[in-house]
PDB file of C-alpha atoms in Angstrom:
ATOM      1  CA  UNK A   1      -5.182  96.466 -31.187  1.00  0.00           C
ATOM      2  CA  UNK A   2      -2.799  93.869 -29.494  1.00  0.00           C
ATOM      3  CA  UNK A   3      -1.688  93.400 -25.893  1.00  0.00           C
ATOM      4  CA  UNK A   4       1.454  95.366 -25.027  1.00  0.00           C
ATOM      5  CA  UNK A   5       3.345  92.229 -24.551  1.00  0.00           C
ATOM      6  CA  UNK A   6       1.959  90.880 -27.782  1.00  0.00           C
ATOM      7  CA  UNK A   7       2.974  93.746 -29.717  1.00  0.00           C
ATOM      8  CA  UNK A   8       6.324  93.666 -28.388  1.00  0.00           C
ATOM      9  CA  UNK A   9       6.300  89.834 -29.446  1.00  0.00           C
ATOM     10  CA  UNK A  10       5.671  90.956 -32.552  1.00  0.00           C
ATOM     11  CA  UNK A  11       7.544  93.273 -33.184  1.00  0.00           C
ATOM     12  CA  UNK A  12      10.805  91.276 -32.334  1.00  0.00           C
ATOM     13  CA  UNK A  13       9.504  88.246 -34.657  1.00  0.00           C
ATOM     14  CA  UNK A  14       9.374  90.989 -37.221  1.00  0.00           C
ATOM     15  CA  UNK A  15      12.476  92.514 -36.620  1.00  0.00           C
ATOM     16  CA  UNK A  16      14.338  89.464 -36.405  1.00  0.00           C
ATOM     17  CA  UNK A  17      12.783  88.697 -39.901  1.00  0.00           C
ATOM     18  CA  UNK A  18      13.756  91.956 -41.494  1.00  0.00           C
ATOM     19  CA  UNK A  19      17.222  92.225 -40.132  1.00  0.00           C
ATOM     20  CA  UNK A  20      17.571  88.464 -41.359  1.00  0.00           C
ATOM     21  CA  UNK A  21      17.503  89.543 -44.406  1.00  0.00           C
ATOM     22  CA  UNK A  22      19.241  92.519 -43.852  1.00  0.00           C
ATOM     23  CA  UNK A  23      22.426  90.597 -42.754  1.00  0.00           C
ATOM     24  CA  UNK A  24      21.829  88.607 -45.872  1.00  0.00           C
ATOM     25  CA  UNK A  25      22.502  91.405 -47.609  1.00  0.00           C
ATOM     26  CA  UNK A  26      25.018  92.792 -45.850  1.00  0.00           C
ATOM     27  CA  UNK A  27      27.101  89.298 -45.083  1.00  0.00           C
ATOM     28  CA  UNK A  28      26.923  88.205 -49.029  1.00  0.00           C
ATOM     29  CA  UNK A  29      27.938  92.232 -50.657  1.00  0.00           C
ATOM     30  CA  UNK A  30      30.991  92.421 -47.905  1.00  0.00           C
ATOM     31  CA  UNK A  31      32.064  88.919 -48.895  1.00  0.00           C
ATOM     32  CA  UNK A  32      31.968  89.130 -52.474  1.00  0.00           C
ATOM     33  CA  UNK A  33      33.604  92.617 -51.820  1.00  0.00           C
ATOM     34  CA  UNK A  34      36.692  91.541 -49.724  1.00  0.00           C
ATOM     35  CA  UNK A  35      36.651  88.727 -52.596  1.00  0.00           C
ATOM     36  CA  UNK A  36      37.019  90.679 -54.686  1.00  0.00           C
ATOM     37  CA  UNK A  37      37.698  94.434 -55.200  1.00  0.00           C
ATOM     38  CA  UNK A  38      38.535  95.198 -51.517  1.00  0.00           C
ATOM     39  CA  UNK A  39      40.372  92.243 -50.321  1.00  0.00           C
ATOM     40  CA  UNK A  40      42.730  92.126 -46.987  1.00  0.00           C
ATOM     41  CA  UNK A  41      45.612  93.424 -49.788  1.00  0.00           C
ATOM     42  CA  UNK A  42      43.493  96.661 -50.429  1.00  0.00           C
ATOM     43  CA  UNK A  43      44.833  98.774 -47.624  1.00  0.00           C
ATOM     44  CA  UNK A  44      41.574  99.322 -45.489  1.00  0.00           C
ATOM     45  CA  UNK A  45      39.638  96.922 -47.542  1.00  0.00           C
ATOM     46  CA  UNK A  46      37.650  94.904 -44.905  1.00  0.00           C
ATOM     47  CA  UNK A  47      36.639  98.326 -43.454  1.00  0.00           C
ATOM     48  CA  UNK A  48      35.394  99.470 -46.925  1.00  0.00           C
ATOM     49  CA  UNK A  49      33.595  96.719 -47.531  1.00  0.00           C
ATOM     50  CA  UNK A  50      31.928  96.498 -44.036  1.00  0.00           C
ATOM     51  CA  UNK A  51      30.701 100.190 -44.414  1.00  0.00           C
ATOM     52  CA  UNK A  52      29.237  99.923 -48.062  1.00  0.00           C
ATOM     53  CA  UNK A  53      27.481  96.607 -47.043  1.00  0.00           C
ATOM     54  CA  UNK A  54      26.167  97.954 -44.088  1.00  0.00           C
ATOM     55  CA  UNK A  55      24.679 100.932 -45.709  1.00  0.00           C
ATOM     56  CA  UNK A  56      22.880  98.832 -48.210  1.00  0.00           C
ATOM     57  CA  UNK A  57      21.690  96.471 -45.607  1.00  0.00           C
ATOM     58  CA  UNK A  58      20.786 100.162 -43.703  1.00  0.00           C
ATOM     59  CA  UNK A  59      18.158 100.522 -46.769  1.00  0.00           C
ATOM     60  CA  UNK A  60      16.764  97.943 -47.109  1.00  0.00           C
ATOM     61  CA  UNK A  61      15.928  97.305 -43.117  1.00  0.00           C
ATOM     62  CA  UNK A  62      14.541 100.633 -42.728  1.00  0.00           C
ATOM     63  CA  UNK A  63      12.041  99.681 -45.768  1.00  0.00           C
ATOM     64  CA  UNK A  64      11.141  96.569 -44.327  1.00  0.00           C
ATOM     65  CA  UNK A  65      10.866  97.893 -40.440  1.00  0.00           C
ATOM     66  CA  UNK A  66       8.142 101.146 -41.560  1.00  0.00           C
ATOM     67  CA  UNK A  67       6.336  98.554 -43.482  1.00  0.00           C
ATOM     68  CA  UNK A  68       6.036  95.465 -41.274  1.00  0.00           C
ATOM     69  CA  UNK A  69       7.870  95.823 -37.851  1.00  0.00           C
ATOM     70  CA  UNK A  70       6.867  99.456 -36.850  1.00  0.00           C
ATOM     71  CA  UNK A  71       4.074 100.197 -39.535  1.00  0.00           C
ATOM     72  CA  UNK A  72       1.693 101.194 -36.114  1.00  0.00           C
ATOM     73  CA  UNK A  73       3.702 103.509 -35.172  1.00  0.00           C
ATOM     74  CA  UNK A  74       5.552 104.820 -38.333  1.00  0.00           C
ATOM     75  CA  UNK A  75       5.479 108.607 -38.563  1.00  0.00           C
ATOM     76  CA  UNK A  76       3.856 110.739 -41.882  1.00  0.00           C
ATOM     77  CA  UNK A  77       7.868 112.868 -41.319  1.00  0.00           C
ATOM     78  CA  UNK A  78       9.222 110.504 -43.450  1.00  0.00           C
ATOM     79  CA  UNK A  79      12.015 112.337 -44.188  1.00  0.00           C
ATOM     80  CA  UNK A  80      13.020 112.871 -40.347  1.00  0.00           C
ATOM     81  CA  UNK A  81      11.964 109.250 -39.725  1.00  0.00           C
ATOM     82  CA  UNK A  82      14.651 108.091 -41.940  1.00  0.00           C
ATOM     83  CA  UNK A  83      17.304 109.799 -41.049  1.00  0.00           C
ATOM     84  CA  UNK A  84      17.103 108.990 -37.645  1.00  0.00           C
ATOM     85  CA  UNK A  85      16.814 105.712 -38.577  1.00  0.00           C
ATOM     86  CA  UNK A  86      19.934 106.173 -40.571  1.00  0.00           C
ATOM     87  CA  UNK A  87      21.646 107.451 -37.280  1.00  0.00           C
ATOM     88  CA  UNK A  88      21.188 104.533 -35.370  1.00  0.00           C
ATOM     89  CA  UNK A  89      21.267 101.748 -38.500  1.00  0.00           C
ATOM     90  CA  UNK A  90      25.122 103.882 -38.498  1.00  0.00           C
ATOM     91  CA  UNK A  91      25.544 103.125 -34.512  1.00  0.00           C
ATOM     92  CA  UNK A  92      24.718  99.650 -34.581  1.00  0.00           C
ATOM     93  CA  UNK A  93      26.845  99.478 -37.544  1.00  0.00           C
ATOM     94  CA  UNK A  94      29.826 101.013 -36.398  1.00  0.00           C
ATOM     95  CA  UNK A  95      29.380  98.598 -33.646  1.00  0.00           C
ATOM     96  CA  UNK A  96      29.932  95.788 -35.834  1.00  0.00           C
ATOM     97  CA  UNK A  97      32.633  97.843 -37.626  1.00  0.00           C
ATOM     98  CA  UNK A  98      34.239  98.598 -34.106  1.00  0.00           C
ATOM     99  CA  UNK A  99      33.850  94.754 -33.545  1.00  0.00           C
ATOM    100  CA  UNK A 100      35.682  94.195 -36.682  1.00  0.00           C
ATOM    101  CA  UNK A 101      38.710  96.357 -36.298  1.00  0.00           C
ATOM    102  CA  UNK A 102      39.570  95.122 -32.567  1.00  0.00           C
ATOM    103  CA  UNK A 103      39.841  91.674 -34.085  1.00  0.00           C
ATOM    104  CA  UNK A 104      41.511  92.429 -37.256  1.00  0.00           C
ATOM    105  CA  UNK A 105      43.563  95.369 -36.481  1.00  0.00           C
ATOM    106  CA  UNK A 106      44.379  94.791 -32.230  1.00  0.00           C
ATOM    107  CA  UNK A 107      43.909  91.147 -32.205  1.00  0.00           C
ATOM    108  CA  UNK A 108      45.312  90.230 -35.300  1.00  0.00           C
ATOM    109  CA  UNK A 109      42.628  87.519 -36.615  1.00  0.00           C
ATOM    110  CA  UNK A 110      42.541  88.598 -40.281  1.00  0.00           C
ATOM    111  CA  UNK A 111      41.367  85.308 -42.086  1.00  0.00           C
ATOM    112  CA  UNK A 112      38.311  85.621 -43.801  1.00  0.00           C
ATOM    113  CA  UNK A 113      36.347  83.641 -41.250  1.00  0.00           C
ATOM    114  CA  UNK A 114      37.834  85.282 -38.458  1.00  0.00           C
ATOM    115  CA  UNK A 115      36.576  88.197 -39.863  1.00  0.00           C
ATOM    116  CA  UNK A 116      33.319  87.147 -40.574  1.00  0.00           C
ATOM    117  CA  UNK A 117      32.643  85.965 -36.998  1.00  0.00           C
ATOM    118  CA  UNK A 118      33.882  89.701 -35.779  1.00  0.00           C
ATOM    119  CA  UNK A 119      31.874  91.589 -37.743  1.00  0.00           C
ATOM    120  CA  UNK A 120      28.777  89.350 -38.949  1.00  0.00           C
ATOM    121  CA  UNK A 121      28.020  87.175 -35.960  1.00  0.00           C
ATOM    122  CA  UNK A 122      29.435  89.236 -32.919  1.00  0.00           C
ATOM    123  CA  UNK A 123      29.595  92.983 -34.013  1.00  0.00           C
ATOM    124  CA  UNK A 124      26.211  92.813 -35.854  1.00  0.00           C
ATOM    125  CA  UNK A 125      24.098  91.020 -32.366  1.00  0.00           C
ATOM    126  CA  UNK A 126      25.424  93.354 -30.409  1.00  0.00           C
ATOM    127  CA  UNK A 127      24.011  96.223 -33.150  1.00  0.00           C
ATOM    128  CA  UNK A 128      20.894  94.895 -33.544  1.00  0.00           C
ATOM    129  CA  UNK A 129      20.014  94.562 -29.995  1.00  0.00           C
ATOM    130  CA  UNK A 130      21.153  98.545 -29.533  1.00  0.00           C
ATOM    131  CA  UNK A 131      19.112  99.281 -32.828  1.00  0.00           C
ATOM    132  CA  UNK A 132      15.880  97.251 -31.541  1.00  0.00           C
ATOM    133  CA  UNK A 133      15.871  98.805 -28.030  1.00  0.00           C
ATOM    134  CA  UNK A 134      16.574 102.653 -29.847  1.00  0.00           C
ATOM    135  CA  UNK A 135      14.035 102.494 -32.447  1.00  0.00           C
ATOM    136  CA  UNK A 136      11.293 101.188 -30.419  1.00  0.00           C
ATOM    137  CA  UNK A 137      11.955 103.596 -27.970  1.00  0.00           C
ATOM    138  CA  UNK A 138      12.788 106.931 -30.177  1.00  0.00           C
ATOM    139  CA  UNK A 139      12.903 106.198 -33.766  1.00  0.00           C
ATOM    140  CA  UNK A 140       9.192 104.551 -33.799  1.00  0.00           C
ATOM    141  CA  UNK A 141       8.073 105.436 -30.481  1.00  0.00           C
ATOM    142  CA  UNK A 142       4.333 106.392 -29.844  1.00  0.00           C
ATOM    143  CA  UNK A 143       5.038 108.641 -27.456  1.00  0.00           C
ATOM    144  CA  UNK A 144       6.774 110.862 -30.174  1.00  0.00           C
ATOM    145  CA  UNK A 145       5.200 113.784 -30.895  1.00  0.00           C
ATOM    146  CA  UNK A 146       5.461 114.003 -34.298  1.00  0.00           C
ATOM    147  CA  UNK A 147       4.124 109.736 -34.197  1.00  0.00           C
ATOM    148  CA  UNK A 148       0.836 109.999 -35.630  1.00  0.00           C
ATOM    149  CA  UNK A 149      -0.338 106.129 -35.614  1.00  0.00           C
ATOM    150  CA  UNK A 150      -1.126 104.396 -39.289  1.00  0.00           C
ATOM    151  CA  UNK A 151      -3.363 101.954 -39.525  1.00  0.00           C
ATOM    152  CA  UNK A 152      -2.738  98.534 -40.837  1.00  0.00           C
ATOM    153  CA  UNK A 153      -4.604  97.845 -43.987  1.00  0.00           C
ATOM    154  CA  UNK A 154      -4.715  94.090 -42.167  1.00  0.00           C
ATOM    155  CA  UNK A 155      -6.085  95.628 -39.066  1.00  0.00           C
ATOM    156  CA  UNK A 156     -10.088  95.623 -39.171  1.00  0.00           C
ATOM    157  CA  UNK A 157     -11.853  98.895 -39.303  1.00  0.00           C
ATOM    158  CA  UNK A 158     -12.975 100.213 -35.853  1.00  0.00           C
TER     159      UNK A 158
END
């Protein structure tokens, strides 16, 4: 077992790692999205675009945080587990979202970049450092009740 302040090393590495990809995801389906089928013309389209890419990228980071990030303290109520993962993944998202319609909608910076920046470099920090502090403290907390600990098939036997 690792030092408190080595697991919470970690655990940021890994969730830096999985939410990289994660914003892969998410920055490359909005942009060929608004590129295509939702573009600033579509009435809305930005917004569109920014909720079906974040619900994709919502996926895939809560497979890749129960399997690397959190697998200690990953909980056997799946089903519970992921949806409130899902209900903070949607916080920090509508963060970014919320980010995204100041600067579009009040601001009026609509170019693509300007865009970009609001939602994919500002709005998304500012969600993942709400979703890192919330799932290590509720979502994949220890202290849980329902947490029952798995242990890492990398971890030697005791």
């Amino acid at each position: 077992m690792t030092a408190p302040s080595g697991r919470l090393s970690r655990q940021a590495a890994t969730f830096v790692a999985v939410g990289g990809a994660g914003w892969l995801l998410d920055v490359a389906v909005f942009n060929l999205l608004t590129a295509t089928v939702l573009s600033s013309n579509v009435d809305g389209g930005p917004i569109v675009a920014k909720a079906i890419s974040t619900t994709l990228a919502i996926i895939a980071n809560w497979i890749g945080n129960r399997t690397f990030t959190f697998r200690e303290t990953r909980r056997t109520d799946v089903v519970r587990e992921a949806v409130e993962f899902a209900l903070v993944s949607l916080a920090g998202g509508a963060i970014a979202i919320g980010c995204l319609a100041v600067s579009h909608y009040v601001l009026g910076f609509t170019s693509r970049l300007a865009d970009n920046i609001a939602a994919n470099v500002v709005g998304l920090a500012l969600g993942a450092a709400f979703r890192f502090v919330i799932y290590r403290t509720w979502v994949f907390s220890p202290r849980r009740a329902s947490a029952e600990p798995v242990r890492s098939m990398v971890d030697p036997a005791p």
